[in-house]
Amino acid sequence: MRELIVDYFSTLDGFGDGGPQPSAYWGYDGPGLQEWLGRKLAEDHVLLMGATSYRMMAEFVAQGDDPTFPRMTELPKLVFSKTLQPPLSWANTTIVDEPVEIAVPALKQLDDLPMVTVGSPTLVRSLFEHGLVDRLRVTLFPTMHGREGEGPLFTALPYKPLELISTEVIDGRLVSLEYRVS
């Protein structure tokens, strides 16, 4: 049975985007992060996202030259949406128009290829609320939004005990923490 992994890039105070430093990766891009991203993307998996993240990522991929974009295009992608209509511009993308609480348990039965979220805070909240998340991987960036943030993701999630299963320091600046969700 496949696992569902929420993959979340976060400031130390729980923000996933926006704030006073709008550049990609909060200005912490570099060879170490790109190597780590390359390793994670090399693992076979299915990308899972909501419509807003899909629209944003499809536009970035079409216009950008990030070294991760070709692999992201190769990977199968599932987009939860009631508004998107085929044909979609980003290759290997399938629209899922069923509610997550119906679709995800069925998707977990298909094979053992893990599903990994990309962005999608609304989808992530729904996955947690329905008890569908198996693992949470949080990559912490050494910055805080403080009062300039727009609402951290974690404050909207239900209580979940977590078991730390791995840690990794990336280029001496970033830390990836992986948890099993109880």
Coordinates of N, CA, C and O in Angstrom, one line a residue, residues 4 6 13 28 37 60 70 87 97 108 132 155 159 162 165 169:
L4 N 1.2 8.3 2.0 CA 1.0 9.7 1.6 C 2.0 10.6 2.5 O 1.9 10.5 3.7
V6 N 3.4 14.3 3.4 CA 3.2 15.8 3.2 C 4.7 16.3 3.3 O 5.4 16.1 4.3
D13 N 9.0 29.6 12.2 CA 7.8 29.8 12.8 C 6.6 29.3 12.0 O 5.4 29.6 12.3
Y28 N 17.7 31.0 0.4 CA 18.6 30.0 0.8 C 18.9 29.0 -0.3 O 19.3 27.9 0.0
L37 N 17.3 18.4 -3.2 CA 16.0 18.3 -4.0 C 16.2 17.3 -5.1 O 15.2 16.5 -5.4
F60 N 5.4 28.3 -13.3 CA 6.9 28.3 -13.0 C 7.7 27.4 -13.9 O 8.7 27.8 -14.5
P70 N 12.6 19.6 -15.0 CA 12.4 18.5 -15.9 C 12.0 17.2 -15.2 O 11.1 16.5 -15.7
P87 N -7.6 19.9 -21.6 CA -6.3 19.4 -21.4 C -5.5 20.3 -20.5 O -5.6 21.5 -20.6
D97 N -11.4 14.7 -9.2 CA -12.4 15.6 -8.8 C -13.3 15.0 -7.7 O -14.3 15.6 -7.4
K108 N -4.4 5.0 -2.4 CA -3.4 4.3 -1.6 C -3.4 2.8 -1.9 O -2.4 2.1 -1.6
L132 N -5.4 11.1 6.7 CA -4.8 10.4 5.5 C -3.3 10.5 5.4 O -2.7 9.9 4.5
T155 N -0.9 25.9 12.5 CA -1.9 26.3 13.5 C -3.3 25.9 13.1 O -4.2 25.8 13.9
Y159 N -4.7 18.2 16.1 CA -3.7 17.6 16.9 C -3.3 16.2 16.3 O -4.1 15.4 16.0
L162 N 3.5 12.9 16.6 CA 4.4 12.6 15.6 C 5.6 11.8 16.2 O 6.0 12.0 17.3
I165 N 11.4 10.1 12.6 CA 12.1 8.9 12.0 C 13.4 9.2 11.2 O 14.1 8.3 11.0
V169 N 20.8 17.4 7.9 CA 21.2 18.8 7.8 C 21.6 19.0 6.3 O 22.4 18.2 5.8

